Amino acid sequence: MSRFSTSFILVVLLVQNQILENLINLPVAALFMRGYSDVLIGLQYGDEGKGKIVALLAKSYDLIVRFNGGGNAGHTHYFGGSRIALHQIPSGIFEPNVGSYIASGCVVNFERLLAEIVDVQQFVDITDRFFIASQATVVQPHHVLFDKITGNDIGTTGNGIGPAYADRALRKIGGRLKNVQVHYVLSNAENVKEIFVDNYNYVLEKFVDMSDEKHAKIVDSLGDVRQQVERLVSSAHELKKYVCTDQLWLEGLVRGGKKVLFEGAQAAGLDVVTGNVPYVTSSHTNAGAAYAEGDLPPKYHRKTFGVAKAIETRVGAGPFVSEFGRLASEIYCTKDNGRAHSAEFERFHYNADELLNSRDHFEIGVALRMIGGEYGATTGRPRRTGMLDLVQLRHACRYNGVDELYLNKVDSLADFSRTKLSGVPLVVAYDLDGKILDYVPPSTEDLGMINPVIEYASHISPIAAKERGGLSSEVIQLIARIEQEVGCAVAGIGVGPCREQVIFYH
Ligand code: GDP
Ligand code: IMO
Ligand code: MG
């Protein structure tokens, strides 16, 4: 190349560089240092094993960020021989070099968060790598009271989540501050106590009937409001060192090259807008919410991971098309808001192996719950169990733009070979009054009336493999079918509850 053309190219590059820098107001070199963010969400009704997959992937990131929900989540981990459920702390906390951030879109229960930190500190040191957004909404005592009084119809977890998000939207009413953010508690210690007490007494007066035995019991169990408020405020001050007041903090880190994984709580089926309303949680659970609520602009987004369970569960009320035993199961599992049929009750009254061999779908569902230990990580309630619903899974993958799917509990599918079922049951279409649907209808009433169209894949034998090469042809065929029906690649399959029990698939 002539000297002239080389100089010409150089000049063009320099000019372009300058134009680019002016345009984006950033040195071009910084572009190449830029980090990225991925989002991981649940695709069914929660409890898909999101925490396990986040823990598995955590090493590849600098920071794990929760962007929705609060103490209603329960993400199970097996660490150092113990089983630990994380509720508010992100699931990367057991990786010593990975940071954890509770973003502005979460609702924070200080007292319970402090207790969770104490538990976690027994295993790992979180100094200098745990952060809470100062604009997260504080769960106040009246939120918990209101939720416990009114949440039975939906079967909420009783953590005050719905009332906290409702107050976030209400902001301030009749002179009463409703949405108290983290920073406000820290800078208005005395004033905020009066606000909390006032809000509590308002709910007590308007919504609680002390002549109702259940109400009186709830109020009694929560204790004196002044003591609740003292505990809240003192916990908040103990956690002050973790509070991050810079709204641009996360953006700055990613701009400078850090990698973030957003950890969704709950799941697509429980989204406050597009889930089975009203049988949903009160936050946005879909992938896009990470950027509306997680303190990072969407321009850093790289990939979306979805997590599903091969034997689905749902806890609380609401439609569940693939449920074993449908209405009977829902009524049984939600009786006394799940307290009537605990793990202890079922262990005492039933023999799981016998029930598994039953012709009755309700009984098969009970057996699968007992064998899989499917009881709420937050509430201990029995989880309703169901078949893998490919219509729901395809819908959630498309709606959320899932790039890679993690399918947990593939090992549990081997349990079907001990039933009288002719194979592994899969819901492949929905029948609504004779009309076949291949998508999830938006009406919860319609969803409740759907009959699942079920097909059976070949039974699989217990999985002993530790890598894809060791999997039987039945498992490989099954995964290929799921990928084809769902239109999304399976990145990993769970073959046991621990993070070491995930086989990377592609
Ligand atoms: P999360 O809320 O999505 O993190 O999930 P949870 O921890 O609430 O519930 C997941 C449940 O599935 C727990 O009971 C786990 O032990 C169990 N689990 C997760 N992955 C697997 C798997 O691959 N095999 C089996 N057998 N159980 C699993
Ligand atoms: P993770 O993150 C499963 C359900 C409750 C109830 C409804 C509303 O562990 O998957 P809420 O207390 O949020 O107002 O309850 O949502 N629910 C969950 N179900 N897993 C969860 O979280 C859930 N969080 C809330 O059972 O039906
Ligand atoms: Mg859970």
Coordinates of C-alpha atoms and ligand atoms in Angstrom, one line a residue:
M1 CA 0.0 0.0 0.0
S2 CA 1.4 3.4 -0.9
R3 CA 2.4 5.9 1.8
F4 CA -0.4 8.2 0.6
S5 CA -3.2 5.6 1.1
T6 CA -1.9 4.5 4.5
S7 CA -1.9 8.1 5.7
F8 CA -5.4 8.6 4.2
I9 CA -6.8 5.6 6.1
L10 CA -5.1 6.8 9.3
V11 CA -6.7 10.3 9.0
V12 CA -10.1 8.8 8.3
L13 CA -9.8 6.5 11.4
L14 CA -8.8 9.5 13.6
V15 CA -11.6 11.6 12.3
Q16 CA -14.1 8.8 12.8
N17 CA -12.7 8.3 16.3
Q18 CA -13.2 11.9 17.1
I19 CA -16.8 11.9 15.7
L20 CA -17.6 8.8 17.7
E21 CA -16.1 10.3 20.9
N22 CA -18.1 13.5 20.4
L23 CA -21.2 11.5 19.8
I24 CA -21.0 9.3 22.8
N25 CA -19.1 11.7 25.0
L26 CA -16.8 8.8 26.0
P27 CA -13.2 7.9 25.0
V28 CA -13.4 5.2 22.3
A29 CA -11.0 3.0 24.4
A30 CA -13.7 2.9 27.1
L31 CA -16.1 1.3 24.7
F32 CA -13.9 -1.8 24.5
M33 CA -13.7 -1.9 28.3
R34 CA -17.4 -1.9 28.7
G35 CA -18.9 -4.7 30.7
Y36 CA -22.4 -6.3 30.2
S37 CA -25.4 -7.6 32.0
D38 CA -27.3 -10.8 31.7
V39 CA -30.7 -11.5 33.1
L40 CA -31.9 -14.8 34.6
I41 CA -35.6 -15.3 35.4
G42 CA -38.1 -18.1 36.3
L43 CA -40.4 -19.2 33.5
Q44 CA -43.2 -21.0 35.5
Y45 CA -44.6 -20.2 38.9
G46 CA -41.4 -19.8 40.9
D47 CA -39.2 -22.2 42.7
E48 CA -37.7 -23.5 39.4
G49 CA -34.2 -23.6 41.0
K50 CA -33.1 -20.1 40.0
G51 CA -30.9 -19.7 43.0
K52 CA -29.0 -22.9 42.2
I53 CA -28.3 -21.8 38.6
V54 CA -27.3 -18.3 39.7
A55 CA -24.9 -19.8 42.2
L56 CA -23.5 -22.0 39.4
L57 CA -23.0 -19.1 37.0
A58 CA -21.9 -16.6 39.6
K59 CA -18.1 -17.1 39.1
S60 CA -18.4 -15.6 35.6
Y61 CA -19.7 -12.3 36.9
D62 CA -18.5 -9.5 39.2
L63 CA -21.9 -8.8 40.7
I64 CA -25.3 -10.5 41.2
V65 CA -28.2 -8.1 41.4
R66 CA -31.7 -8.7 42.7
F67 CA -34.2 -6.3 41.0
N68 CA -37.6 -7.4 42.2
G69 CA -39.5 -8.8 45.2
G70 CA -38.1 -9.2 48.7
G71 CA -38.5 -11.8 51.4
N72 CA -41.2 -13.7 49.5
A73 CA -38.4 -15.3 47.5
G74 CA -36.7 -18.5 48.8
H75 CA -33.7 -19.6 46.8
T76 CA -32.3 -22.9 48.1
H77 CA -28.6 -23.6 48.3
Y78 CA -26.5 -26.5 49.5
F79 CA -23.3 -25.1 50.9
G80 CA -20.8 -26.5 53.3
G81 CA -23.1 -29.5 54.0
S82 CA -26.0 -27.2 55.0
R83 CA -29.2 -26.3 53.2
I84 CA -29.8 -22.6 53.2
A85 CA -32.6 -20.6 51.7
L86 CA -31.7 -17.1 50.7
H87 CA -34.7 -14.7 50.7
Q88 CA -33.3 -11.2 50.1
I89 CA -29.6 -11.7 49.6
P90 CA -28.6 -12.5 46.0
S91 CA -27.5 -16.1 45.2
G92 CA -23.9 -15.3 44.4
I93 CA -23.0 -14.5 48.0
F94 CA -21.2 -17.8 48.5
E95 CA -18.6 -16.9 45.9
P96 CA -16.0 -14.9 47.9
N97 CA -15.0 -12.6 45.0
V98 CA -18.5 -11.8 43.7
G99 CA -20.5 -8.8 44.8
S100 CA -24.2 -8.7 45.7
Y101 CA -26.6 -5.8 45.2
I102 CA -30.2 -5.3 46.2
A103 CA -31.4 -2.8 43.7
S104 CA -34.0 0.0 43.9
G105 CA -36.9 -2.2 42.6
C106 CA -36.8 -4.5 45.6
V107 CA -38.7 -4.1 48.9
V108 CA -36.5 -4.5 51.9
N109 CA -37.3 -6.0 55.3
F110 CA -34.4 -4.8 57.4
E111 CA -34.9 -7.0 60.4
R112 CA -35.1 -10.1 58.4
L113 CA -32.3 -9.1 56.1
L114 CA -30.0 -8.5 59.1
A115 CA -30.9 -12.0 60.4
E116 CA -30.1 -13.5 56.9
I117 CA -26.8 -11.7 56.9
V118 CA -25.9 -13.1 60.3
D119 CA -26.7 -16.6 58.9
V120 CA -24.7 -16.2 55.8
Q121 CA -21.7 -14.7 57.6
Q122 CA -21.3 -18.1 59.3
F123 CA -20.2 -19.4 55.9
V124 CA -18.6 -16.4 54.1
D125 CA -17.5 -12.9 54.8
I126 CA -19.5 -10.3 53.0
T127 CA -17.5 -7.3 53.9
D128 CA -17.1 -4.8 51.1
R129 CA -19.1 -6.8 48.6
F130 CA -22.7 -6.4 49.7
F131 CA -24.8 -3.4 48.8
I132 CA -28.3 -2.1 49.1
A133 CA -29.8 0.6 47.0
S134 CA -30.9 3.6 49.0
Q135 CA -34.0 4.0 46.9
A136 CA -35.4 0.5 47.6
T137 CA -38.7 0.6 49.4
V138 CA -38.9 -0.3 53.0
V139 CA -41.3 -3.0 54.2
Q140 CA -43.1 -1.4 57.1
P141 CA -44.8 -3.3 60.0
H142 CA -48.3 -2.4 58.6
H143 CA -47.4 -4.0 55.3
V144 CA -46.9 -7.3 57.0
L145 CA -50.0 -6.9 59.1
F146 CA -52.2 -6.0 56.1
D147 CA -50.8 -8.9 54.1
K148 CA -51.4 -11.4 56.8
I149 CA -55.0 -10.1 57.3
T150 CA -55.9 -10.0 53.6
G151 CA -53.5 -12.3 51.6
N152 CA -55.3 -15.6 52.1
D153 CA -57.4 -15.4 48.9
I154 CA -54.2 -15.3 46.8
G155 CA -52.1 -17.4 49.2
T156 CA -49.4 -14.8 49.6
T157 CA -46.2 -15.5 51.6
G158 CA -47.3 -13.0 54.3
N159 CA -44.2 -10.9 53.9
G160 CA -45.9 -7.6 53.2
I161 CA -44.8 -7.6 49.6
G162 CA -48.1 -6.5 48.0
P163 CA -48.9 -3.8 50.5
A164 CA -45.3 -2.4 50.2
Y165 CA -45.5 -2.2 46.4
A166 CA -49.0 -0.7 46.7
D167 CA -47.7 2.0 49.0
R168 CA -44.8 2.5 46.6
A169 CA -47.4 3.5 44.0
L170 CA -49.5 5.5 46.5
R171 CA -46.5 7.6 47.5
K172 CA -48.1 9.9 50.1
I173 CA -51.8 10.2 51.0
G174 CA -53.7 12.5 53.3
G175 CA -50.4 13.8 54.7
R176 CA -49.1 10.3 55.5
L177 CA -45.9 9.2 53.8
K178 CA -46.6 5.7 52.4
N179 CA -43.5 4.9 50.4
V180 CA -40.6 5.1 52.8
Q181 CA -37.3 4.5 51.0
V182 CA -34.1 3.1 52.6
H183 CA -32.3 6.5 52.8
Y184 CA -35.3 8.1 54.5
V185 CA -35.1 5.7 57.5
L186 CA -31.4 6.4 57.9
S187 CA -31.7 10.2 57.8
N188 CA -35.0 10.7 59.7
A189 CA -34.7 8.2 62.5
E190 CA -37.2 9.7 65.0
N191 CA -39.7 11.1 62.5
V192 CA -39.8 7.8 60.6
K193 CA -40.8 5.9 63.7
E194 CA -43.9 8.0 64.1
I195 CA -44.8 7.5 60.4
F196 CA -44.5 3.7 60.8
V197 CA -46.6 3.7 64.0
D198 CA -49.2 5.9 62.4
N199 CA -49.4 3.7 59.3
Y200 CA -49.8 0.7 61.5
N201 CA -52.5 2.1 63.6
Y202 CA -54.4 3.2 60.4
V203 CA -54.4 -0.4 59.1
L204 CA -55.3 -1.7 62.6
E205 CA -58.3 0.6 62.8
K206 CA -59.6 0.3 59.2
F207 CA -59.0 -3.4 58.3
V208 CA -58.5 -5.4 61.5
D209 CA -61.5 -6.8 63.4
M210 CA -60.2 -7.8 66.8
S211 CA -63.4 -9.8 67.5
D212 CA -62.3 -12.1 64.7
E213 CA -60.1 -14.8 66.3
K214 CA -57.8 -15.1 63.3
H215 CA -57.2 -11.4 63.2
A216 CA -56.6 -11.2 66.9
K217 CA -54.1 -14.0 66.6
I218 CA -52.2 -12.3 63.8
V219 CA -52.0 -9.0 65.7
D220 CA -50.8 -10.9 68.8
S221 CA -48.2 -12.8 66.9
L222 CA -46.7 -9.6 65.5
G223 CA -46.4 -8.0 69.0
D224 CA -46.3 -4.4 70.1
V225 CA -46.0 -1.9 67.2
R226 CA -43.5 0.3 69.0
Q227 CA -41.2 -2.6 69.5
Q228 CA -41.5 -3.7 65.9
V229 CA -40.6 -0.2 64.8
E230 CA -37.6 0.0 67.2
R231 CA -36.3 -3.3 65.8
L232 CA -36.8 -2.1 62.2
V233 CA -35.0 1.2 62.7
S234 CA -32.1 -0.3 64.7
S235 CA -31.6 -3.0 62.1
A236 CA -31.6 -0.3 59.4
H237 CA -28.8 1.5 61.2
E238 CA -26.8 -1.7 61.6
L239 CA -27.1 -2.2 57.8
K240 CA -26.2 1.4 57.0
K241 CA -22.7 0.5 56.0
Y242 CA -24.1 -1.5 53.1
V243 CA -26.3 1.3 51.7
C244 CA -25.3 2.7 48.4
T245 CA -26.5 6.3 47.8
D246 CA -25.1 6.8 44.2
Q247 CA -27.8 6.2 41.6
L248 CA -25.1 5.8 39.0
W249 CA -23.0 3.3 40.9
L250 CA -24.0 0.2 39.0
E251 CA -23.9 1.9 35.7
G252 CA -20.4 3.2 36.4
L253 CA -19.2 -0.3 37.3
V254 CA -20.6 -1.8 34.1
R255 CA -19.4 1.1 32.0
G256 CA -15.9 0.4 33.4
G257 CA -16.0 -3.3 32.4
K258 CA -17.8 -5.2 35.2
K259 CA -20.2 -8.0 34.4
V260 CA -23.5 -8.3 36.1
L261 CA -26.1 -11.1 36.4
F262 CA -29.6 -10.0 37.3
E263 CA -31.3 -12.7 39.5
G264 CA -35.0 -12.7 39.1
A265 CA -37.3 -13.6 41.9
Q266 CA -40.7 -15.3 41.5
A267 CA -41.4 -16.0 37.8
A268 CA -43.2 -15.1 34.5
G269 CA -46.4 -16.7 35.6
L270 CA -46.5 -14.5 38.7
D271 CA -45.8 -11.2 37.0
V272 CA -48.1 -8.4 38.4
V273 CA -49.2 -7.4 34.9
T274 CA -48.8 -10.4 32.6
G275 CA -49.1 -13.3 35.1
N276 CA -52.3 -15.0 36.1
V277 CA -53.8 -11.9 37.6
P278 CA -54.8 -11.6 40.4
Y279 CA -53.0 -14.8 41.5
V280 CA -49.6 -13.2 41.2
T281 CA -47.0 -11.4 43.2
S282 CA -46.9 -7.6 43.2
S283 CA -43.6 -6.9 41.3
H284 CA -42.6 -7.1 37.7
T285 CA -40.9 -10.5 37.2
N286 CA -40.3 -10.5 33.4
A287 CA -36.8 -10.1 32.0
G288 CA -37.2 -6.5 30.9
A289 CA -38.0 -5.5 34.5
A290 CA -34.3 -5.9 35.4
Y291 CA -33.6 -2.7 33.5
A292 CA -36.7 -0.8 34.8
E293 CA -36.0 -1.7 38.4
G294 CA -32.4 -2.8 38.6
D295 CA -30.5 0.5 38.3
L296 CA -28.9 -0.2 34.9
P297 CA -29.9 1.0 31.5
P298 CA -30.8 -1.7 28.9
K299 CA -28.0 -0.8 26.6
Y300 CA -25.7 -3.2 28.6
H301 CA -27.9 -6.2 28.0
R302 CA -26.3 -9.3 26.5
K303 CA -28.3 -12.5 27.2
T304 CA -31.4 -13.8 28.9
F305 CA -31.4 -17.1 30.8
G306 CA -34.7 -18.8 31.7
V307 CA -35.0 -21.5 34.3
A308 CA -37.8 -24.1 34.4
K309 CA -38.5 -27.3 36.3
A310 CA -39.3 -30.6 34.4
I311 CA -41.8 -31.3 37.1
E312 CA -43.5 -28.0 37.8
T313 CA -44.7 -26.6 41.1
R314 CA -46.9 -23.8 42.2
V315 CA -47.5 -22.5 45.7
G316 CA -50.6 -20.5 46.7
A317 CA -53.8 -20.1 44.7
G318 CA -54.4 -19.7 41.0
P319 CA -54.7 -21.7 37.8
F320 CA -52.2 -24.5 37.0
V321 CA -53.1 -26.3 33.8
S322 CA -50.7 -29.2 34.2
E323 CA -51.4 -29.8 37.9
F324 CA -51.8 -33.4 39.0
G325 CA -55.3 -33.6 40.5
R326 CA -56.2 -30.1 39.4
L327 CA -58.9 -28.6 41.7
A328 CA -58.6 -31.3 44.4
S329 CA -54.9 -30.6 44.6
E330 CA -55.3 -26.8 44.7
I331 CA -57.9 -27.1 47.5
Y332 CA -55.8 -29.5 49.5
C333 CA -52.6 -27.6 49.1
T334 CA -54.1 -24.2 49.9
K335 CA -56.1 -25.3 52.9
D336 CA -55.5 -23.0 55.9
N337 CA -53.1 -21.2 53.6
G338 CA -51.0 -24.3 53.2
R339 CA -50.6 -25.0 56.9
A340 CA -53.0 -27.9 57.0
H341 CA -50.9 -30.3 54.9
S342 CA -47.3 -29.7 55.9
A343 CA -44.3 -32.0 55.1
E344 CA -44.7 -33.6 58.6
F345 CA -48.4 -34.2 58.0
E346 CA -47.8 -35.9 54.7
R347 CA -44.8 -38.0 55.9
F348 CA -47.0 -39.2 58.8
H349 CA -50.1 -40.0 56.7
Y350 CA -48.9 -41.2 53.4
N351 CA -46.5 -43.6 51.8
A352 CA -45.0 -41.9 48.7
D353 CA -44.0 -45.1 46.9
E354 CA -47.6 -46.5 47.2
L355 CA -49.1 -43.2 46.0
L356 CA -46.8 -43.0 43.1
N357 CA -48.2 -46.3 41.8
S358 CA -51.8 -45.0 42.0
R359 CA -54.1 -44.4 39.0
D360 CA -55.2 -41.2 40.6
H361 CA -53.5 -38.1 39.5
F362 CA -54.0 -36.3 42.8
E363 CA -52.2 -39.1 44.6
I364 CA -49.3 -39.1 42.0
G365 CA -49.0 -35.4 42.7
V366 CA -48.7 -35.9 46.5
A367 CA -46.1 -38.6 45.9
L368 CA -44.0 -36.4 43.6
R369 CA -44.1 -33.6 46.2
M370 CA -43.0 -35.9 49.0
I371 CA -40.2 -37.5 46.9
G372 CA -39.0 -34.2 45.6
G373 CA -39.3 -32.4 49.0
E374 CA -41.4 -29.7 47.4
Y375 CA -42.4 -27.6 50.3
G376 CA -42.1 -23.8 50.3
A377 CA -38.5 -22.5 51.1
T378 CA -40.1 -19.4 52.7
T379 CA -43.4 -20.7 54.2
G380 CA -43.1 -24.5 54.3
R381 CA -46.4 -24.8 52.4
P382 CA -46.9 -27.8 50.2
R383 CA -46.2 -27.0 46.6
R384 CA -48.8 -28.1 44.0
T385 CA -47.1 -30.4 41.5
G386 CA -47.6 -30.7 37.8
M387 CA -46.4 -32.0 34.4
L388 CA -44.0 -30.0 32.3
D389 CA -46.2 -27.6 30.4
L390 CA -44.6 -26.9 27.0
V391 CA -47.3 -24.3 26.0
Q392 CA -46.5 -22.2 29.0
L393 CA -42.7 -22.7 28.6
R394 CA -42.8 -21.7 24.9
H395 CA -44.9 -18.7 25.7
A396 CA -42.6 -17.5 28.6
C397 CA -39.5 -18.1 26.5
R398 CA -40.9 -16.0 23.6
Y399 CA -42.3 -13.3 25.8
N400 CA -39.1 -12.8 27.6
G401 CA -36.7 -13.4 24.7
V402 CA -35.0 -16.3 26.4
D403 CA -31.7 -17.2 24.8
E404 CA -30.7 -20.1 26.9
L405 CA -32.8 -22.4 29.0
Y406 CA -31.9 -24.3 32.1
L407 CA -34.1 -27.2 32.9
N408 CA -34.0 -28.5 36.4
K409 CA -35.3 -31.7 38.0
V410 CA -34.7 -33.8 34.8
D411 CA -33.5 -36.5 37.2
S412 CA -37.0 -36.5 38.8
L413 CA -38.6 -37.5 35.5
A414 CA -37.3 -41.0 36.2
D415 CA -39.9 -41.2 38.9
F416 CA -42.6 -41.6 36.2
S417 CA -41.2 -45.0 35.4
R418 CA -42.5 -46.1 38.8
T419 CA -46.0 -44.9 38.0
K420 CA -48.7 -46.5 35.9
L421 CA -48.3 -43.7 33.3
S422 CA -47.3 -44.8 29.9
G423 CA -44.3 -42.4 29.8
V424 CA -43.1 -39.0 30.8
P425 CA -46.2 -36.7 30.5
L426 CA -45.8 -33.4 28.6
V427 CA -48.5 -30.8 28.1
V428 CA -48.3 -30.1 24.3
A429 CA -51.4 -28.0 23.7
Y430 CA -54.4 -26.4 25.5
D431 CA -58.0 -27.3 24.8
L432 CA -60.4 -24.5 25.6
D433 CA -64.0 -25.6 24.9
G434 CA -62.9 -27.7 22.0
K435 CA -60.6 -24.9 20.6
I436 CA -56.9 -25.9 20.5
L437 CA -54.6 -23.1 21.7
D438 CA -50.8 -23.1 21.4
Y439 CA -50.3 -20.1 23.7
V440 CA -51.3 -19.0 27.2
P441 CA -54.6 -17.0 27.1
P442 CA -54.5 -13.7 29.0
S443 CA -57.7 -14.4 30.9
T444 CA -57.1 -16.2 34.2
E445 CA -60.7 -17.5 34.0
D446 CA -60.0 -19.1 30.6
L447 CA -56.8 -20.6 31.9
G448 CA -58.7 -22.2 34.7
M449 CA -61.0 -23.9 32.2
I450 CA -58.4 -25.3 30.0
N451 CA -58.0 -29.1 29.5
P452 CA -54.3 -30.0 28.9
V453 CA -53.5 -32.1 25.8
I454 CA -51.0 -34.6 27.1
E455 CA -48.5 -36.7 25.2
Y456 CA -46.1 -39.2 26.7
A457 CA -42.4 -39.3 25.9
S458 CA -40.4 -42.6 26.5
H459 CA -39.7 -43.3 30.2
I460 CA -36.2 -42.5 31.4
S461 CA -34.1 -44.5 33.8
P462 CA -32.4 -42.8 36.8
I463 CA -29.6 -40.5 35.6
A464 CA -26.1 -41.4 36.8
A465 CA -24.2 -39.2 34.4
K466 CA -22.1 -36.2 35.3
E467 CA -21.8 -34.9 31.7
R468 CA -23.9 -34.9 28.6
G469 CA -21.9 -37.8 27.1
G470 CA -23.2 -40.1 29.8
L471 CA -26.9 -39.4 29.3
S472 CA -29.2 -42.1 27.9
S473 CA -30.7 -41.7 24.4
E474 CA -34.2 -41.3 26.0
V475 CA -33.0 -38.2 27.9
I476 CA -31.3 -36.8 24.8
Q477 CA -34.4 -37.4 22.7
L478 CA -36.6 -35.8 25.4
I479 CA -34.4 -32.7 25.5
A480 CA -34.4 -32.4 21.7
R481 CA -38.2 -32.6 21.7
I482 CA -38.4 -29.9 24.4
E483 CA -36.0 -27.6 22.5
Q484 CA -38.0 -28.1 19.3
E485 CA -41.4 -27.5 20.9
V486 CA -40.2 -24.5 22.9
G487 CA -37.9 -23.0 20.3
C488 CA -35.1 -22.4 22.7
A489 CA -31.7 -24.1 23.3
V490 CA -31.3 -26.0 26.5
A491 CA -28.0 -24.8 28.0
G492 CA -28.0 -27.0 31.1
I493 CA -30.0 -29.7 32.8
G494 CA -30.4 -30.2 36.5
V495 CA -30.0 -33.7 37.7
G496 CA -30.0 -33.0 41.5
P497 CA -30.6 -30.1 43.9
C498 CA -26.9 -29.0 44.2
R499 CA -25.2 -26.7 41.8
E500 CA -22.6 -29.4 41.0
Q501 CA -25.5 -31.5 39.7
V502 CA -26.0 -29.5 36.5
I503 CA -24.9 -30.9 33.2
F504 CA -24.0 -28.3 30.6
Y505 CA -25.8 -29.3 27.5
H506 CA -24.6 -27.2 24.6
Ligands
GDP1 P1 -35.8 -20.9 43.4 O1 -36.8 -20.1 44.2 O2 -36.2 -20.8 41.9 O3 -34.4 -20.6 43.6 O4 -36.1 -22.5 43.7 P2 -36.3 -23.1 45.2 O5 -35.0 -23.2 45.8 O6 -37.4 -22.4 45.9 O7 -36.9 -24.5 44.8 C1 -36.2 -25.4 43.9 C2 -36.5 -26.8 44.4 O8 -36.2 -27.7 43.4 C3 -35.8 -27.1 45.7 O9 -36.5 -28.0 46.5 C4 -34.5 -27.8 45.1 O10 -33.9 -28.7 46.0 C5 -35.1 -28.6 43.9 N1 -34.2 -28.8 42.8 C6 -33.7 -27.8 42.0 N2 -33.0 -28.3 41.0 C7 -33.2 -29.7 41.1 C8 -32.8 -30.8 40.3 O11 -32.1 -30.6 39.2 N3 -33.1 -32.0 40.7 C9 -33.9 -32.2 41.8 N4 -34.2 -33.5 42.2 N5 -34.3 -31.2 42.6 C10 -34.0 -29.9 42.2
IMO2 P1 -39.1 -17.6 44.4 O1 -38.2 -16.4 44.1 C1 -43.0 -19.4 44.4 C2 -46.4 -16.6 45.2 C3 -47.1 -16.8 46.5 C4 -48.5 -16.3 46.1 C5 -48.2 -15.2 45.2 C6 -48.2 -13.8 45.9 O2 -38.6 -18.4 45.5 O3 -39.4 -18.4 43.1 P2 -46.5 -12.6 47.6 O4 -46.1 -13.0 49.0 O5 -45.4 -12.4 46.6 O6 -47.5 -11.4 47.6 O7 -47.4 -13.8 47.1 O8 -46.9 -15.4 44.7 N1 -44.9 -16.4 45.4 C7 -44.0 -17.4 45.1 N2 -44.2 -18.7 44.7 N3 -41.8 -18.8 44.6 C8 -41.6 -17.6 44.9 O9 -40.4 -17.0 44.9 C9 -42.8 -16.8 45.3 N4 -42.9 -15.5 45.7 C10 -44.3 -15.3 45.8 O10 -47.1 -18.2 46.9 O11 -49.2 -17.3 45.4
MG3 MG -38.1 -20.4 45.8

